[in-house]
JSON list of C-alpha atoms in Angstrom, two decimals:
[
{"chain": "A", "resi": 817, "resn": "UNK", "atom": "CA", "xyz": [-22.52, 87.50, -67.90]},
{"chain": "A", "resi": 818, "resn": "UNK", "atom": "CA", "xyz": [-19.15, 85.82, -67.28]},
{"chain": "A", "resi": 819, "resn": "UNK", "atom": "CA", "xyz": [-20.62, 82.47, -68.30]},
{"chain": "A", "resi": 820, "resn": "UNK", "atom": "CA", "xyz": [-21.92, 83.81, -71.62]},
{"chain": "A", "resi": 821, "resn": "UNK", "atom": "CA", "xyz": [-18.54, 85.48, -72.27]},
{"chain": "A", "resi": 822, "resn": "UNK", "atom": "CA", "xyz": [-16.78, 82.15, -71.72]},
{"chain": "A", "resi": 823, "resn": "UNK", "atom": "CA", "xyz": [-19.18, 80.38, -74.08]},
{"chain": "A", "resi": 824, "resn": "UNK", "atom": "CA", "xyz": [-18.72, 83.08, -76.75]},
{"chain": "A", "resi": 825, "resn": "UNK", "atom": "CA", "xyz": [-14.92, 82.92, -76.35]},
{"chain": "A", "resi": 826, "resn": "UNK", "atom": "CA", "xyz": [-14.96, 79.12, -76.63]},
{"chain": "A", "resi": 827, "resn": "UNK", "atom": "CA", "xyz": [-17.19, 79.25, -79.73]},
{"chain": "A", "resi": 828, "resn": "UNK", "atom": "CA", "xyz": [-14.94, 81.86, -81.36]},
{"chain": "A", "resi": 829, "resn": "UNK", "atom": "CA", "xyz": [-11.84, 79.79, -80.59]},
{"chain": "A", "resi": 830, "resn": "UNK", "atom": "CA", "xyz": [-13.45, 76.62, -81.96]},
{"chain": "A", "resi": 831, "resn": "UNK", "atom": "CA", "xyz": [-14.44, 78.33, -85.20]},
{"chain": "A", "resi": 832, "resn": "UNK", "atom": "CA", "xyz": [-10.89, 79.66, -85.50]},
{"chain": "A", "resi": 833, "resn": "UNK", "atom": "CA", "xyz": [-9.62, 76.18, -86.29]},
{"chain": "A", "resi": 834, "resn": "UNK", "atom": "CA", "xyz": [-12.31, 75.63, -88.91]},
{"chain": "A", "resi": 835, "resn": "UNK", "atom": "CA", "xyz": [-11.30, 78.88, -90.62]},
{"chain": "A", "resi": 836, "resn": "UNK", "atom": "CA", "xyz": [-7.69, 77.78, -90.86]},
{"chain": "A", "resi": 837, "resn": "UNK", "atom": "CA", "xyz": [-8.71, 74.55, -92.56]},
{"chain": "A", "resi": 838, "resn": "UNK", "atom": "CA", "xyz": [-10.40, 76.46, -95.40]},
{"chain": "A", "resi": 839, "resn": "UNK", "atom": "CA", "xyz": [-7.55, 78.93, -95.93]},
{"chain": "A", "resi": 840, "resn": "UNK", "atom": "CA", "xyz": [-5.37, 76.83, -98.25]},
{"chain": "A", "resi": 841, "resn": "UNK", "atom": "CA", "xyz": [-6.73, 76.94, -101.80]},
{"chain": "A", "resi": 842, "resn": "UNK", "atom": "CA", "xyz": [-3.55, 76.65, -103.84]},
{"chain": "A", "resi": 843, "resn": "UNK", "atom": "CA", "xyz": [-3.10, 74.31, -106.79]},
{"chain": "A", "resi": 844, "resn": "UNK", "atom": "CA", "xyz": [-1.95, 70.80, -105.89]},
{"chain": "A", "resi": 845, "resn": "UNK", "atom": "CA", "xyz": [1.58, 70.07, -106.96]},
{"chain": "A", "resi": 846, "resn": "UNK", "atom": "CA", "xyz": [3.64, 66.94, -106.78]},
{"chain": "A", "resi": 847, "resn": "UNK", "atom": "CA", "xyz": [6.96, 67.48, -105.06]},
{"chain": "A", "resi": 848, "resn": "UNK", "atom": "CA", "xyz": [9.84, 65.09, -104.81]},
{"chain": "A", "resi": 849, "resn": "UNK", "atom": "CA", "xyz": [11.80, 64.41, -101.67]},
{"chain": "A", "resi": 850, "resn": "UNK", "atom": "CA", "xyz": [8.87, 64.21, -99.27]},
{"chain": "A", "resi": 851, "resn": "UNK", "atom": "CA", "xyz": [9.61, 60.64, -98.29]},
{"chain": "A", "resi": 852, "resn": "UNK", "atom": "CA", "xyz": [11.69, 60.44, -95.15]},
{"chain": "A", "resi": 853, "resn": "UNK", "atom": "CA", "xyz": [12.21, 57.50, -92.85]},
{"chain": "A", "resi": 854, "resn": "UNK", "atom": "CA", "xyz": [9.22, 57.47, -90.55]},
{"chain": "A", "resi": 855, "resn": "UNK", "atom": "CA", "xyz": [8.45, 55.40, -87.50]},
{"chain": "A", "resi": 856, "resn": "UNK", "atom": "CA", "xyz": [4.80, 54.54, -87.99]},
{"chain": "A", "resi": 857, "resn": "UNK", "atom": "CA", "xyz": [2.86, 53.86, -84.79]},
{"chain": "A", "resi": 858, "resn": "UNK", "atom": "CA", "xyz": [-0.87, 53.81, -84.17]},
{"chain": "A", "resi": 859, "resn": "UNK", "atom": "CA", "xyz": [-1.85, 55.38, -80.89]},
{"chain": "A", "resi": 860, "resn": "UNK", "atom": "CA", "xyz": [-3.56, 53.06, -78.46]},
{"chain": "A", "resi": 861, "resn": "UNK", "atom": "CA", "xyz": [-6.36, 55.54, -77.89]},
{"chain": "A", "resi": 862, "resn": "UNK", "atom": "CA", "xyz": [-7.02, 55.99, -81.59]},
{"chain": "A", "resi": 863, "resn": "UNK", "atom": "CA", "xyz": [-10.54, 56.83, -82.63]},
{"chain": "A", "resi": 864, "resn": "UNK", "atom": "CA", "xyz": [-12.35, 58.42, -85.53]},
{"chain": "A", "resi": 865, "resn": "UNK", "atom": "CA", "xyz": [-15.10, 60.98, -85.17]},
{"chain": "A", "resi": 866, "resn": "UNK", "atom": "CA", "xyz": [-16.84, 62.65, -88.09]},
{"chain": "A", "resi": 867, "resn": "UNK", "atom": "CA", "xyz": [-18.71, 65.82, -87.30]},
{"chain": "A", "resi": 868, "resn": "UNK", "atom": "CA", "xyz": [-19.70, 68.80, -89.39]},
{"chain": "A", "resi": 869, "resn": "UNK", "atom": "CA", "xyz": [-17.47, 71.84, -89.06]},
{"chain": "A", "resi": 870, "resn": "UNK", "atom": "CA", "xyz": [-19.04, 75.04, -87.82]},
{"chain": "A", "resi": 871, "resn": "UNK", "atom": "CA", "xyz": [-19.20, 77.86, -90.34]},
{"chain": "A", "resi": 872, "resn": "UNK", "atom": "CA", "xyz": [-20.05, 80.58, -87.79]},
{"chain": "A", "resi": 873, "resn": "UNK", "atom": "CA", "xyz": [-17.95, 83.61, -86.79]},
{"chain": "A", "resi": 874, "resn": "UNK", "atom": "CA", "xyz": [-14.27, 83.47, -87.68]},
{"chain": "A", "resi": 875, "resn": "UNK", "atom": "CA", "xyz": [-11.21, 84.39, -85.61]},
{"chain": "A", "resi": 876, "resn": "UNK", "atom": "CA", "xyz": [-7.65, 84.54, -86.95]},
{"chain": "A", "resi": 877, "resn": "UNK", "atom": "CA", "xyz": [-5.21, 81.96, -85.50]},
{"chain": "A", "resi": 878, "resn": "UNK", "atom": "CA", "xyz": [-1.50, 82.53, -85.72]},
{"chain": "A", "resi": 879, "resn": "UNK", "atom": "CA", "xyz": [0.51, 79.78, -84.03]},
{"chain": "A", "resi": 880, "resn": "UNK", "atom": "CA", "xyz": [-0.15, 76.81, -86.33]},
{"chain": "A", "resi": 881, "resn": "UNK", "atom": "CA", "xyz": [0.25, 77.54, -90.03]},
{"chain": "A", "resi": 882, "resn": "UNK", "atom": "CA", "xyz": [-1.61, 75.84, -92.89]},
{"chain": "A", "resi": 883, "resn": "UNK", "atom": "CA", "xyz": [0.76, 74.68, -95.63]},
{"chain": "A", "resi": 884, "resn": "UNK", "atom": "CA", "xyz": [0.34, 73.18, -99.07]},
{"chain": "A", "resi": 885, "resn": "UNK", "atom": "CA", "xyz": [2.47, 70.49, -100.76]},
{"chain": "A", "resi": 886, "resn": "UNK", "atom": "CA", "xyz": [5.10, 72.90, -102.06]},
{"chain": "A", "resi": 887, "resn": "UNK", "atom": "CA", "xyz": [5.52, 74.65, -98.70]},
{"chain": "A", "resi": 888, "resn": "UNK", "atom": "CA", "xyz": [5.71, 71.33, -96.86]},
{"chain": "A", "resi": 889, "resn": "UNK", "atom": "CA", "xyz": [8.37, 70.05, -99.25]},
{"chain": "A", "resi": 890, "resn": "UNK", "atom": "CA", "xyz": [10.44, 73.17, -98.54]},
{"chain": "A", "resi": 891, "resn": "UNK", "atom": "CA", "xyz": [10.04, 72.73, -94.77]},
{"chain": "A", "resi": 892, "resn": "UNK", "atom": "CA", "xyz": [10.93, 69.03, -94.87]},
{"chain": "A", "resi": 893, "resn": "UNK", "atom": "CA", "xyz": [13.84, 69.14, -97.34]},
{"chain": "A", "resi": 894, "resn": "UNK", "atom": "CA", "xyz": [15.19, 72.64, -96.65]},
{"chain": "A", "resi": 895, "resn": "UNK", "atom": "CA", "xyz": [17.29, 73.79, -93.73]},
{"chain": "A", "resi": 896, "resn": "UNK", "atom": "CA", "xyz": [15.45, 73.64, -90.42]},
{"chain": "A", "resi": 897, "resn": "UNK", "atom": "CA", "xyz": [16.51, 75.69, -87.42]},
{"chain": "A", "resi": 898, "resn": "UNK", "atom": "CA", "xyz": [13.66, 74.32, -85.28]},
{"chain": "A", "resi": 899, "resn": "UNK", "atom": "CA", "xyz": [11.96, 70.93, -84.93]},
{"chain": "A", "resi": 900, "resn": "UNK", "atom": "CA", "xyz": [8.83, 70.46, -87.05]},
{"chain": "A", "resi": 901, "resn": "UNK", "atom": "CA", "xyz": [5.42, 69.05, -86.09]},
{"chain": "A", "resi": 902, "resn": "UNK", "atom": "CA", "xyz": [3.15, 68.27, -89.06]},
{"chain": "A", "resi": 903, "resn": "UNK", "atom": "CA", "xyz": [-0.56, 67.63, -88.51]},
{"chain": "A", "resi": 904, "resn": "UNK", "atom": "CA", "xyz": [-2.42, 65.98, -91.40]},
{"chain": "A", "resi": 905, "resn": "UNK", "atom": "CA", "xyz": [-6.12, 66.80, -90.94]},
{"chain": "A", "resi": 906, "resn": "UNK", "atom": "CA", "xyz": [-9.44, 67.27, -92.76]},
{"chain": "A", "resi": 907, "resn": "UNK", "atom": "CA", "xyz": [-12.42, 69.61, -92.45]},
{"chain": "A", "resi": 908, "resn": "UNK", "atom": "CA", "xyz": [-14.85, 66.83, -91.55]},
{"chain": "A", "resi": 909, "resn": "UNK", "atom": "CA", "xyz": [-12.67, 65.23, -88.85]},
{"chain": "A", "resi": 910, "resn": "UNK", "atom": "CA", "xyz": [-13.88, 66.00, -85.33]},
{"chain": "A", "resi": 911, "resn": "UNK", "atom": "CA", "xyz": [-10.73, 64.57, -83.75]},
{"chain": "A", "resi": 912, "resn": "UNK", "atom": "CA", "xyz": [-8.71, 66.90, -85.98]},
{"chain": "A", "resi": 913, "resn": "UNK", "atom": "CA", "xyz": [-10.60, 69.90, -84.58]},
{"chain": "A", "resi": 914, "resn": "UNK", "atom": "CA", "xyz": [-9.79, 68.83, -81.03]},
{"chain": "A", "resi": 915, "resn": "UNK", "atom": "CA", "xyz": [-6.15, 68.23, -81.97]},
{"chain": "A", "resi": 916, "resn": "UNK", "atom": "CA", "xyz": [-5.98, 71.66, -83.63]},
{"chain": "A", "resi": 917, "resn": "UNK", "atom": "CA", "xyz": [-6.92, 73.29, -80.33]},
{"chain": "A", "resi": 918, "resn": "UNK", "atom": "CA", "xyz": [-4.25, 71.27, -78.52]},
{"chain": "A", "resi": 919, "resn": "UNK", "atom": "CA", "xyz": [-1.59, 72.14, -81.10]},
{"chain": "A", "resi": 920, "resn": "UNK", "atom": "CA", "xyz": [-2.47, 75.83, -80.94]},
{"chain": "A", "resi": 921, "resn": "UNK", "atom": "CA", "xyz": [-1.92, 75.74, -77.16]},
{"chain": "A", "resi": 922, "resn": "UNK", "atom": "CA", "xyz": [1.33, 73.77, -77.52]},
{"chain": "A", "resi": 923, "resn": "UNK", "atom": "CA", "xyz": [2.63, 76.13, -80.21]},
{"chain": "A", "resi": 924, "resn": "UNK", "atom": "CA", "xyz": [2.07, 79.00, -77.83]},
{"chain": "A", "resi": 925, "resn": "UNK", "atom": "CA", "xyz": [3.76, 77.05, -75.02]},
{"chain": "A", "resi": 926, "resn": "UNK", "atom": "CA", "xyz": [6.84, 76.21, -77.12]},
{"chain": "A", "resi": 927, "resn": "UNK", "atom": "CA", "xyz": [7.00, 79.85, -78.25]},
{"chain": "A", "resi": 928, "resn": "UNK", "atom": "CA", "xyz": [8.94, 79.46, -81.50]},
{"chain": "A", "resi": 929, "resn": "UNK", "atom": "CA", "xyz": [11.25, 76.64, -80.34]},
{"chain": "A", "resi": 930, "resn": "UNK", "atom": "CA", "xyz": [9.14, 74.22, -82.44]},
{"chain": "A", "resi": 931, "resn": "UNK", "atom": "CA", "xyz": [7.35, 74.93, -85.74]},
{"chain": "A", "resi": 932, "resn": "UNK", "atom": "CA", "xyz": [3.78, 73.62, -86.05]},
{"chain": "A", "resi": 933, "resn": "UNK", "atom": "CA", "xyz": [2.07, 73.22, -89.45]},
{"chain": "A", "resi": 934, "resn": "UNK", "atom": "CA", "xyz": [-1.13, 71.61, -90.72]},
{"chain": "A", "resi": 935, "resn": "UNK", "atom": "CA", "xyz": [-1.84, 69.97, -94.07]},
{"chain": "A", "resi": 936, "resn": "UNK", "atom": "CA", "xyz": [-5.49, 69.64, -95.11]},
{"chain": "A", "resi": 937, "resn": "UNK", "atom": "CA", "xyz": [-5.64, 66.21, -96.75]},
{"chain": "A", "resi": 938, "resn": "UNK", "atom": "CA", "xyz": [-8.83, 67.08, -98.64]},
{"chain": "A", "resi": 939, "resn": "UNK", "atom": "CA", "xyz": [-7.08, 70.00, -100.33]},
{"chain": "A", "resi": 940, "resn": "UNK", "atom": "CA", "xyz": [-3.73, 68.21, -100.71]},
{"chain": "A", "resi": 941, "resn": "UNK", "atom": "CA", "xyz": [-5.14, 64.84, -101.74]},
{"chain": "A", "resi": 942, "resn": "UNK", "atom": "CA", "xyz": [-2.20, 63.83, -103.96]},
{"chain": "A", "resi": 943, "resn": "UNK", "atom": "CA", "xyz": [0.27, 64.45, -101.15]},
{"chain": "A", "resi": 944, "resn": "UNK", "atom": "CA", "xyz": [-1.86, 62.50, -98.65]},
{"chain": "A", "resi": 945, "resn": "UNK", "atom": "CA", "xyz": [-2.04, 59.61, -101.13]},
{"chain": "A", "resi": 946, "resn": "UNK", "atom": "CA", "xyz": [1.70, 59.74, -101.83]},
{"chain": "A", "resi": 947, "resn": "UNK", "atom": "CA", "xyz": [2.51, 59.68, -98.09]},
{"chain": "A", "resi": 948, "resn": "UNK", "atom": "CA", "xyz": [-0.14, 56.99, -97.48]},
{"chain": "A", "resi": 949, "resn": "UNK", "atom": "CA", "xyz": [-2.09, 59.05, -94.94]},
{"chain": "A", "resi": 950, "resn": "UNK", "atom": "CA", "xyz": [-4.98, 56.69, -94.22]},
{"chain": "A", "resi": 951, "resn": "UNK", "atom": "CA", "xyz": [-6.13, 57.67, -90.72]},
{"chain": "A", "resi": 952, "resn": "UNK", "atom": "CA", "xyz": [-6.82, 61.11, -89.33]},
{"chain": "A", "resi": 953, "resn": "UNK", "atom": "CA", "xyz": [-5.42, 62.87, -87.55]},
{"chain": "A", "resi": 954, "resn": "UNK", "atom": "CA", "xyz": [-1.89, 61.79, -88.50]},
{"chain": "A", "resi": 955, "resn": "UNK", "atom": "CA", "xyz": [1.05, 63.60, -86.97]},
{"chain": "A", "resi": 956, "resn": "UNK", "atom": "CA", "xyz": [4.72, 63.62, -87.95]},
{"chain": "A", "resi": 957, "resn": "UNK", "atom": "CA", "xyz": [7.39, 64.81, -85.52]},
{"chain": "A", "resi": 958, "resn": "UNK", "atom": "CA", "xyz": [10.75, 65.81, -87.05]},
{"chain": "A", "resi": 959, "resn": "UNK", "atom": "CA", "xyz": [13.85, 67.10, -85.29]},
{"chain": "A", "resi": 960, "resn": "UNK", "atom": "CA", "xyz": [16.28, 69.72, -86.59]},
{"chain": "A", "resi": 961, "resn": "UNK", "atom": "CA", "xyz": [18.70, 67.00, -87.65]},
{"chain": "A", "resi": 962, "resn": "UNK", "atom": "CA", "xyz": [17.49, 65.49, -90.94]},
{"chain": "A", "resi": 963, "resn": "UNK", "atom": "CA", "xyz": [19.55, 62.37, -90.32]},
{"chain": "A", "resi": 964, "resn": "UNK", "atom": "CA", "xyz": [17.49, 61.62, -87.21]},
{"chain": "A", "resi": 965, "resn": "UNK", "atom": "CA", "xyz": [14.46, 59.42, -87.78]},
{"chain": "A", "resi": 966, "resn": "UNK", "atom": "CA", "xyz": [11.06, 61.13, -87.72]},
{"chain": "A", "resi": 967, "resn": "UNK", "atom": "CA", "xyz": [8.09, 59.75, -85.79]},
{"chain": "A", "resi": 968, "resn": "UNK", "atom": "CA", "xyz": [4.67, 59.28, -87.40]},
{"chain": "A", "resi": 969, "resn": "UNK", "atom": "CA", "xyz": [1.52, 58.54, -85.39]},
{"chain": "A", "resi": 970, "resn": "UNK", "atom": "CA", "xyz": [-2.12, 58.08, -86.42]},
{"chain": "A", "resi": 971, "resn": "UNK", "atom": "CA", "xyz": [-5.00, 58.85, -84.09]},
{"chain": "A", "resi": 972, "resn": "UNK", "atom": "CA", "xyz": [-5.88, 61.11, -81.22]},
{"chain": "A", "resi": 973, "resn": "UNK", "atom": "CA", "xyz": [-3.23, 61.76, -78.55]},
{"chain": "A", "resi": 974, "resn": "UNK", "atom": "CA", "xyz": [-3.27, 63.43, -75.17]},
{"chain": "A", "resi": 975, "resn": "UNK", "atom": "CA", "xyz": [-1.49, 66.77, -74.78]},
{"chain": "A", "resi": 976, "resn": "UNK", "atom": "CA", "xyz": [1.07, 65.14, -72.48]},
{"chain": "A", "resi": 977, "resn": "UNK", "atom": "CA", "xyz": [1.84, 62.45, -75.07]},
{"chain": "A", "resi": 978, "resn": "UNK", "atom": "CA", "xyz": [2.26, 65.06, -77.81]},
{"chain": "A", "resi": 979, "resn": "UNK", "atom": "CA", "xyz": [4.51, 67.11, -75.53]},
{"chain": "A", "resi": 980, "resn": "UNK", "atom": "CA", "xyz": [6.66, 64.02, -74.80]},
{"chain": "A", "resi": 981, "resn": "UNK", "atom": "CA", "xyz": [6.96, 63.17, -78.52]},
{"chain": "A", "resi": 982, "resn": "UNK", "atom": "CA", "xyz": [7.95, 66.75, -79.32]},
{"chain": "A", "resi": 983, "resn": "UNK", "atom": "CA", "xyz": [10.56, 66.76, -76.56]},
{"chain": "A", "resi": 984, "resn": "UNK", "atom": "CA", "xyz": [11.92, 63.39, -77.76]},
{"chain": "A", "resi": 985, "resn": "UNK", "atom": "CA", "xyz": [12.49, 64.45, -81.38]},
{"chain": "A", "resi": 986, "resn": "UNK", "atom": "CA", "xyz": [13.43, 68.03, -80.53]},
{"chain": "A", "resi": 987, "resn": "UNK", "atom": "CA", "xyz": [16.04, 67.19, -77.88]},
{"chain": "A", "resi": 988, "resn": "UNK", "atom": "CA", "xyz": [14.88, 70.31, -76.02]},
{"chain": "A", "resi": 989, "resn": "UNK", "atom": "CA", "xyz": [16.10, 69.02, -72.66]},
{"chain": "A", "resi": 990, "resn": "UNK", "atom": "CA", "xyz": [19.66, 68.20, -73.70]}
]
């Protein structure tokens, strides 16, 4: 009984991330000011995995928010009271699904001290093209201070590496 409950819970949690990817259906808009200095690094353990997303039962997720181009522009160019982690993902990307689970856990761990958002590159194609998002997942880590350089990384990362990158740009330990 406990084993089947764990399997059902895991399946519900996994489908949660697929639901969030389909939530954004707003019109694509071009926004200015989205280009910020980025440090572009490719993770050493980068890999691509394409798997079909499950369309089974849906559960609402709350810690990582889906945003469109207009919302992202506001978050990047507007006043920020918390550091920002942006995950560029796609429905068909298996690595993105795994990363979504990790980000959900990290968002809960950081408990509002860091804002986590996702941009679906299939739905926000013009933005992905403008920002030259070529590999998925791609993550951008931005501190509260807009003058401080952001960090951009393509590929799958371990939770510890993501945590270290967040702490570096967020200056949470200073």
